[in-house]
Short mmCIF file of C-alpha atoms in Angstrom, two decimals:
data_model
loop_
_atom_site.label_atom_id
_atom_site.label_comp_id
_atom_site.label_asym_id
_atom_site.label_seq_id
_atom_site.Cartn_x
_atom_site.Cartn_y
_atom_site.Cartn_z
CA UNK A 1 15.70 10.41 71.03
CA UNK A 2 14.96 12.74 68.14
CA UNK A 3 17.01 12.01 65.03
CA UNK A 4 18.28 14.15 62.18
CA UNK A 5 19.01 12.05 59.10
CA UNK A 6 21.49 13.73 56.77
CA UNK A 7 21.44 12.49 53.19
CA UNK A 8 24.56 13.76 51.46
CA UNK A 9 26.73 13.14 48.44
CA UNK A 10 28.23 14.75 45.35
CA UNK A 11 26.25 16.75 42.84
CA UNK A 12 24.36 14.60 40.37
CA UNK A 13 24.49 11.42 42.47
CA UNK A 14 20.70 11.21 42.93
CA UNK A 15 19.92 12.74 46.32
CA UNK A 16 16.69 14.53 45.35
CA UNK A 17 14.45 11.60 44.43
CA UNK A 18 15.70 9.40 47.26
CA UNK A 19 15.17 12.25 49.73
CA UNK A 20 11.56 12.55 48.58
CA UNK A 21 11.05 8.80 49.01
CA UNK A 22 12.52 8.81 52.52
CA UNK A 23 10.64 11.94 53.53
CA UNK A 24 7.33 10.39 52.52
CA UNK A 25 8.16 7.10 54.22
CA UNK A 26 9.00 8.77 57.52
CA UNK A 27 6.45 11.59 57.20
CA UNK A 28 9.07 14.30 57.60
CA UNK A 29 9.76 17.59 55.81
CA UNK A 30 13.04 18.13 53.95
CA UNK A 31 15.65 20.63 55.09
CA UNK A 32 17.78 21.61 52.10
CA UNK A 33 21.52 21.95 52.69
CA UNK A 34 22.32 23.49 49.33
CA UNK A 35 23.87 26.94 49.54
CA UNK A 36 22.60 27.96 46.09
CA UNK A 37 19.10 26.48 46.05
CA UNK A 38 18.27 29.00 48.76
CA UNK A 39 18.15 31.78 46.17
CA UNK A 40 15.05 32.61 44.15
CA UNK A 41 15.23 32.63 40.36
CA UNK A 42 18.07 30.09 40.19
CA UNK A 43 15.96 26.98 39.71
CA UNK A 44 17.59 25.45 36.62
CA UNK A 45 21.22 26.23 37.41
CA UNK A 46 21.01 24.79 40.93
CA UNK A 47 18.85 21.77 40.03
CA UNK A 48 16.38 22.97 42.65
CA UNK A 49 13.32 20.83 43.42
CA UNK A 50 10.55 21.24 40.85
CA UNK A 51 7.07 22.51 41.68
CA UNK A 52 5.83 18.94 41.64
CA UNK A 53 8.55 17.84 44.04
CA UNK A 54 7.90 20.77 46.35
CA UNK A 55 4.22 19.81 46.34
CA UNK A 56 5.05 16.22 47.37
CA UNK A 57 7.02 17.17 50.49
CA UNK A 58 7.39 20.38 52.50
CA UNK A 59 10.85 21.88 51.88
CA UNK A 60 12.76 24.45 53.91
CA UNK A 61 15.59 26.71 52.68
CA UNK A 62 14.63 26.60 49.02
CA UNK A 63 14.16 29.83 47.06
CA UNK A 64 13.63 32.14 50.02
CA UNK A 65 16.55 34.53 49.45
CA UNK A 66 17.24 37.18 46.81
CA UNK A 67 20.59 36.97 44.98
CA UNK A 68 21.69 40.20 46.68
CA UNK A 69 21.24 38.78 50.20
CA UNK A 70 24.28 37.66 52.17
CA UNK A 71 24.10 34.25 53.79
CA UNK A 72 26.67 32.05 55.51
CA UNK A 73 27.23 28.63 57.01
CA UNK A 74 27.12 30.17 60.48
CA UNK A 75 23.69 31.64 59.81
CA UNK A 76 22.54 28.32 58.36
CA UNK A 77 23.63 26.55 61.53
CA UNK A 78 21.61 28.92 63.69
CA UNK A 79 18.57 28.84 61.40
CA UNK A 80 18.49 25.05 61.14
CA UNK A 81 18.90 24.52 64.88
CA UNK A 82 16.00 26.88 65.55
CA UNK A 83 13.84 25.22 62.91
CA UNK A 84 14.73 21.72 64.12
CA UNK A 85 13.68 22.58 67.67
CA UNK A 86 10.26 23.57 66.31
CA UNK A 87 9.86 20.63 63.95
CA UNK A 88 10.96 18.04 66.50
CA UNK A 89 7.90 18.93 68.55
CA UNK A 90 5.84 17.17 65.86
CA UNK A 91 8.38 14.78 64.30
CA UNK A 92 10.69 12.14 65.73
CA UNK A 93 12.83 12.15 62.60
CA UNK A 94 13.88 15.00 60.31
CA UNK A 95 15.63 14.77 56.97
CA UNK A 96 18.30 17.16 55.73
CA UNK A 97 19.79 16.69 52.28
CA UNK A 98 22.32 18.48 50.10
CA UNK A 99 25.89 18.67 48.99
CA UNK A 100 27.18 21.93 50.48
CA UNK A 101 30.01 20.66 52.62
CA UNK A 102 30.37 23.62 54.97
CA UNK A 103 26.62 23.90 55.53
CA UNK A 104 26.32 20.21 56.43
CA UNK A 105 29.30 20.39 58.78
CA UNK A 106 27.88 23.53 60.38
CA UNK A 107 24.75 21.66 61.43
CA UNK A 108 26.37 18.31 62.26
CA UNK A 109 29.50 19.55 64.03
CA UNK A 110 29.01 23.26 64.61
CA UNK A 111 30.95 26.11 63.15
CA UNK A 112 33.50 28.33 64.83
CA UNK A 113 32.14 31.57 66.28
CA UNK A 114 33.53 33.83 63.59
CA UNK A 115 32.23 37.42 63.79
CA UNK A 116 29.64 38.59 61.29
CA UNK A 117 31.27 40.72 58.62
CA UNK A 118 29.92 44.23 58.18
CA UNK A 119 28.71 45.25 54.73
CA UNK A 120 31.34 47.99 54.47
CA UNK A 121 34.17 45.51 55.00
CA UNK A 122 32.73 43.04 52.47
CA UNK A 123 32.33 45.78 49.87
CA UNK A 124 35.85 47.03 50.44
CA UNK A 125 37.37 43.57 49.89
CA UNK A 126 35.17 42.99 46.87
CA UNK A 127 36.42 46.24 45.32
CA UNK A 128 40.01 45.32 46.04
CA UNK A 129 39.53 41.89 44.49
CA UNK A 130 38.18 43.50 41.32
CA UNK A 131 40.86 46.22 41.20
CA UNK A 132 43.96 44.39 42.43
CA UNK A 133 43.24 40.72 41.73
CA UNK A 134 43.44 37.56 43.81
CA UNK A 135 47.24 37.31 43.84
CA UNK A 136 47.55 40.61 45.72
CA UNK A 137 45.00 39.49 48.31
CA UNK A 138 46.75 36.15 48.76
CA UNK A 139 50.05 37.94 49.41
CA UNK A 140 48.34 40.09 52.03
CA UNK A 141 46.76 37.06 53.69
CA UNK A 142 50.20 35.47 53.89
CA UNK A 143 51.38 38.48 55.90
CA UNK A 144 48.31 38.84 58.12
CA UNK A 145 47.66 35.15 58.79
CA UNK A 146 50.53 32.87 57.71
CA UNK A 147 49.03 29.93 59.62
CA UNK A 148 45.79 29.96 57.63
CA UNK A 149 47.66 30.75 54.42
CA UNK A 150 49.54 27.45 54.72
CA UNK A 151 46.26 25.51 55.15
CA UNK A 152 43.97 27.39 52.76
CA UNK A 153 42.78 26.37 49.32
CA UNK A 154 44.55 29.20 47.52
CA UNK A 155 42.39 28.73 44.42
CA UNK A 156 39.21 29.35 46.39
CA UNK A 157 38.62 33.08 45.98
CA UNK A 158 35.70 33.18 48.39
CA UNK A 159 37.68 31.70 51.28
CA UNK A 160 40.69 33.91 50.73
CA UNK A 161 38.49 37.01 50.71
CA UNK A 162 36.52 35.86 53.76
CA UNK A 163 39.71 35.22 55.76
CA UNK A 164 40.85 38.78 54.97
CA UNK A 165 37.42 40.12 55.90
CA UNK A 166 37.81 38.59 59.35
CA UNK A 167 41.34 39.96 59.68
CA UNK A 168 40.16 43.48 58.86
CA UNK A 169 36.94 43.24 60.88
CA UNK A 170 38.58 42.01 64.09
CA UNK A 171 42.24 42.92 63.84
CA UNK A 172 43.02 39.27 64.59
CA UNK A 173 44.14 36.39 62.33
CA UNK A 174 41.32 34.35 60.85
CA UNK A 175 43.03 31.18 62.13
CA UNK A 176 42.64 32.36 65.74
CA UNK A 177 38.87 31.80 65.48
CA UNK A 178 39.16 28.24 64.13
CA UNK A 179 38.84 25.78 67.02
CA UNK A 180 37.67 22.70 65.06
CA UNK A 181 35.82 21.41 68.13
CA UNK A 182 32.47 19.68 67.59
CA UNK A 183 29.50 21.16 69.40
CA UNK A 184 26.93 18.95 71.17
CA UNK A 185 23.45 18.70 69.66
CA UNK A 186 20.19 17.91 71.48
CA UNK A 187 19.36 15.21 68.92
CA UNK A 188 21.01 12.22 67.27
CA UNK A 189 22.57 12.64 63.84
CA UNK A 190 22.72 9.86 61.26
CA UNK A 191 24.73 10.57 58.12
CA UNK A 192 23.97 8.60 54.96
CA UNK A 193 26.27 9.15 52.00
CA UNK A 194 25.34 8.35 48.41
CA UNK A 195 28.01 7.34 45.94
CA UNK A 196 28.28 5.84 42.45
CA UNK A 197 31.19 4.49 40.42
CA UNK A 198 33.15 7.36 38.92
CA UNK A 199 32.13 6.67 35.31
CA UNK A 200 28.48 6.36 36.28
CA UNK A 201 28.50 9.61 38.25
CA UNK A 202 30.30 11.54 35.51
CA UNK A 203 27.87 10.27 32.88
CA UNK A 204 24.96 11.48 35.02
CA UNK A 205 26.62 14.87 35.47
CA UNK A 206 27.18 15.26 31.73
CA UNK A 207 23.59 14.28 30.99
CA UNK A 208 22.23 16.65 33.63
CA UNK A 209 24.21 19.59 32.24
CA UNK A 210 22.80 18.90 28.77
CA UNK A 211 19.30 18.82 30.26
CA UNK A 212 19.87 22.12 32.10
CA UNK A 213 20.88 23.80 28.86
CA UNK A 214 17.87 22.29 27.08
CA UNK A 215 15.58 23.47 29.90
CA UNK A 216 16.65 27.10 29.43
CA UNK A 217 19.71 27.72 31.60
CA UNK A 218 20.88 30.43 29.20
CA UNK A 219 17.62 32.37 29.55
CA UNK A 220 17.79 32.00 33.32
CA UNK A 221 21.35 33.37 33.28
CA UNK A 222 20.23 36.36 31.21
CA UNK A 223 17.54 37.16 33.78
CA UNK A 224 20.17 36.97 36.52
CA UNK A 225 22.76 39.04 34.63
CA UNK A 226 22.21 42.18 36.80
CA UNK A 227 23.33 40.12 39.82
CA UNK A 228 26.39 38.47 38.26
CA UNK A 229 28.76 40.15 40.74
CA UNK A 230 26.87 38.75 43.72
CA UNK A 231 28.35 35.77 45.55
CA UNK A 232 25.20 33.75 44.88
CA UNK A 233 26.03 33.72 41.16
CA UNK A 234 29.70 32.85 41.66
CA UNK A 235 29.03 29.22 40.92
CA UNK A 236 29.35 26.56 38.23
CA UNK A 237 26.73 26.95 35.52
CA UNK A 238 26.10 30.65 35.67
CA UNK A 239 29.74 31.62 35.25
CA UNK A 240 29.94 29.61 32.03
CA UNK A 241 26.66 31.03 30.71
CA UNK A 242 27.83 34.58 31.48
CA UNK A 243 30.92 33.86 29.36
CA UNK A 244 28.61 33.05 26.44
CA UNK A 245 26.71 36.29 26.97
CA UNK A 246 30.05 38.14 27.02
CA UNK A 247 31.02 36.49 23.73
CA UNK A 248 34.01 34.73 25.30
CA UNK A 249 32.71 31.21 24.59
CA UNK A 250 30.17 29.59 22.34
CA UNK A 251 27.30 27.75 24.03
CA UNK A 252 28.91 24.46 23.07
CA UNK A 253 32.22 25.48 24.67
CA UNK A 254 30.46 26.72 27.81
CA UNK A 255 28.46 23.50 28.09
CA UNK A 256 31.60 21.36 27.92
CA UNK A 257 33.37 23.58 30.45
CA UNK A 258 30.36 23.37 32.76
CA UNK A 259 30.49 19.57 32.59
CA UNK A 260 34.19 19.60 33.43
CA UNK A 261 33.83 22.09 36.28
CA UNK A 262 30.90 20.14 37.74
CA UNK A 263 32.92 16.92 37.64
CA UNK A 264 35.80 18.67 39.41
CA UNK A 265 33.40 19.96 42.07
CA UNK A 266 31.94 16.48 42.56
CA UNK A 267 35.43 15.08 43.17
CA UNK A 268 36.07 17.85 45.70
CA UNK A 269 32.82 16.99 47.49
CA UNK A 270 33.73 13.31 47.71
CA UNK A 271 37.19 14.10 49.05
CA UNK A 272 35.61 16.28 51.75
CA UNK A 273 32.91 13.78 52.74
CA UNK A 274 35.27 10.80 52.84
CA UNK A 275 37.12 12.40 55.73
CA UNK A 276 34.04 11.84 57.90
CA UNK A 277 34.17 8.30 59.26
CA UNK A 278 30.64 8.56 60.66
CA UNK A 279 29.07 8.50 57.19
CA UNK A 280 27.50 5.20 56.10
CA UNK A 281 27.75 4.85 52.32
CA UNK A 282 25.18 3.41 49.92
CA UNK A 283 24.44 3.37 46.20
CA UNK A 284 21.34 5.53 45.55
CA UNK A 285 19.48 2.48 44.23
CA UNK A 286 19.81 0.73 47.59
CA UNK A 287 16.57 2.19 48.91
CA UNK A 288 15.61 -0.93 50.87
CA UNK A 289 19.06 -1.25 52.46
CA UNK A 290 18.95 2.41 53.47
CA UNK A 291 15.50 2.17 55.05
CA UNK A 292 16.49 -1.06 56.83
CA UNK A 293 19.55 0.72 58.20
CA UNK A 294 17.49 3.68 59.41
CA UNK A 295 14.86 1.44 60.95
CA UNK A 296 17.51 -0.56 62.80
CA UNK A 297 19.03 2.62 64.23
CA UNK A 298 15.67 3.94 65.36
CA UNK A 299 14.94 0.67 67.21
CA UNK A 300 18.27 0.80 69.08
#
């Protein structure tokens, strides 16, 4: 049986180097499950694979989109399934790695068949968000879809706006499209989670943020400034650098806020992943244990 190995974990845990090691061991390309590494020109802020790393192993879904392009977990599901069907003709094992929770779930479990949102509807809700603010949109969502409102992360602007987009696009509540039923896949899926002690992970995150700033994150943010309103740039790292450009924060303040926001995001990732009982957890340094585990599964 063909097998998709999914290497997942919080930001900064050490997925990239281990993924390269596993990909070379099993002679497989890497499918990136990072919703921001897909965009060109965002190399530093997304900790995208370097040129040297890309030369070591063939990567898919890295740097192929422009910041203005719309992409979704549903599209990722379709694109990965199509690609996997092609790659499995030559490979018995494929490796997907990343930390984007919805994108990983879309491939492993399937995503509900939510209609594609038309550009006009997206633009309308984006204007309303800018003009009226999130609180107004949340109040409207509570009226249009009280069931989803009670379940939603009300601090997540993107999800609130998307739920309203679906309501407007279809005339039906967003919750009516959410079935939460897993879809069958024509291949086995093995999920490997990477984790570190909290202090160790946070120290790595802090160090990586400092390195990003030293590597030129501010200059990268300046180049991306014309696209700051695009969803691709609505992410930790660029938002803080834009605040420096605006004069709201100093670089030192922005760097500390970026560290804090990245740590918060890492905790959110771990909370999400720990709900999945099919994930087998390892420390990133346990390379031998991980390969032994994969080899044992492939024999059975």
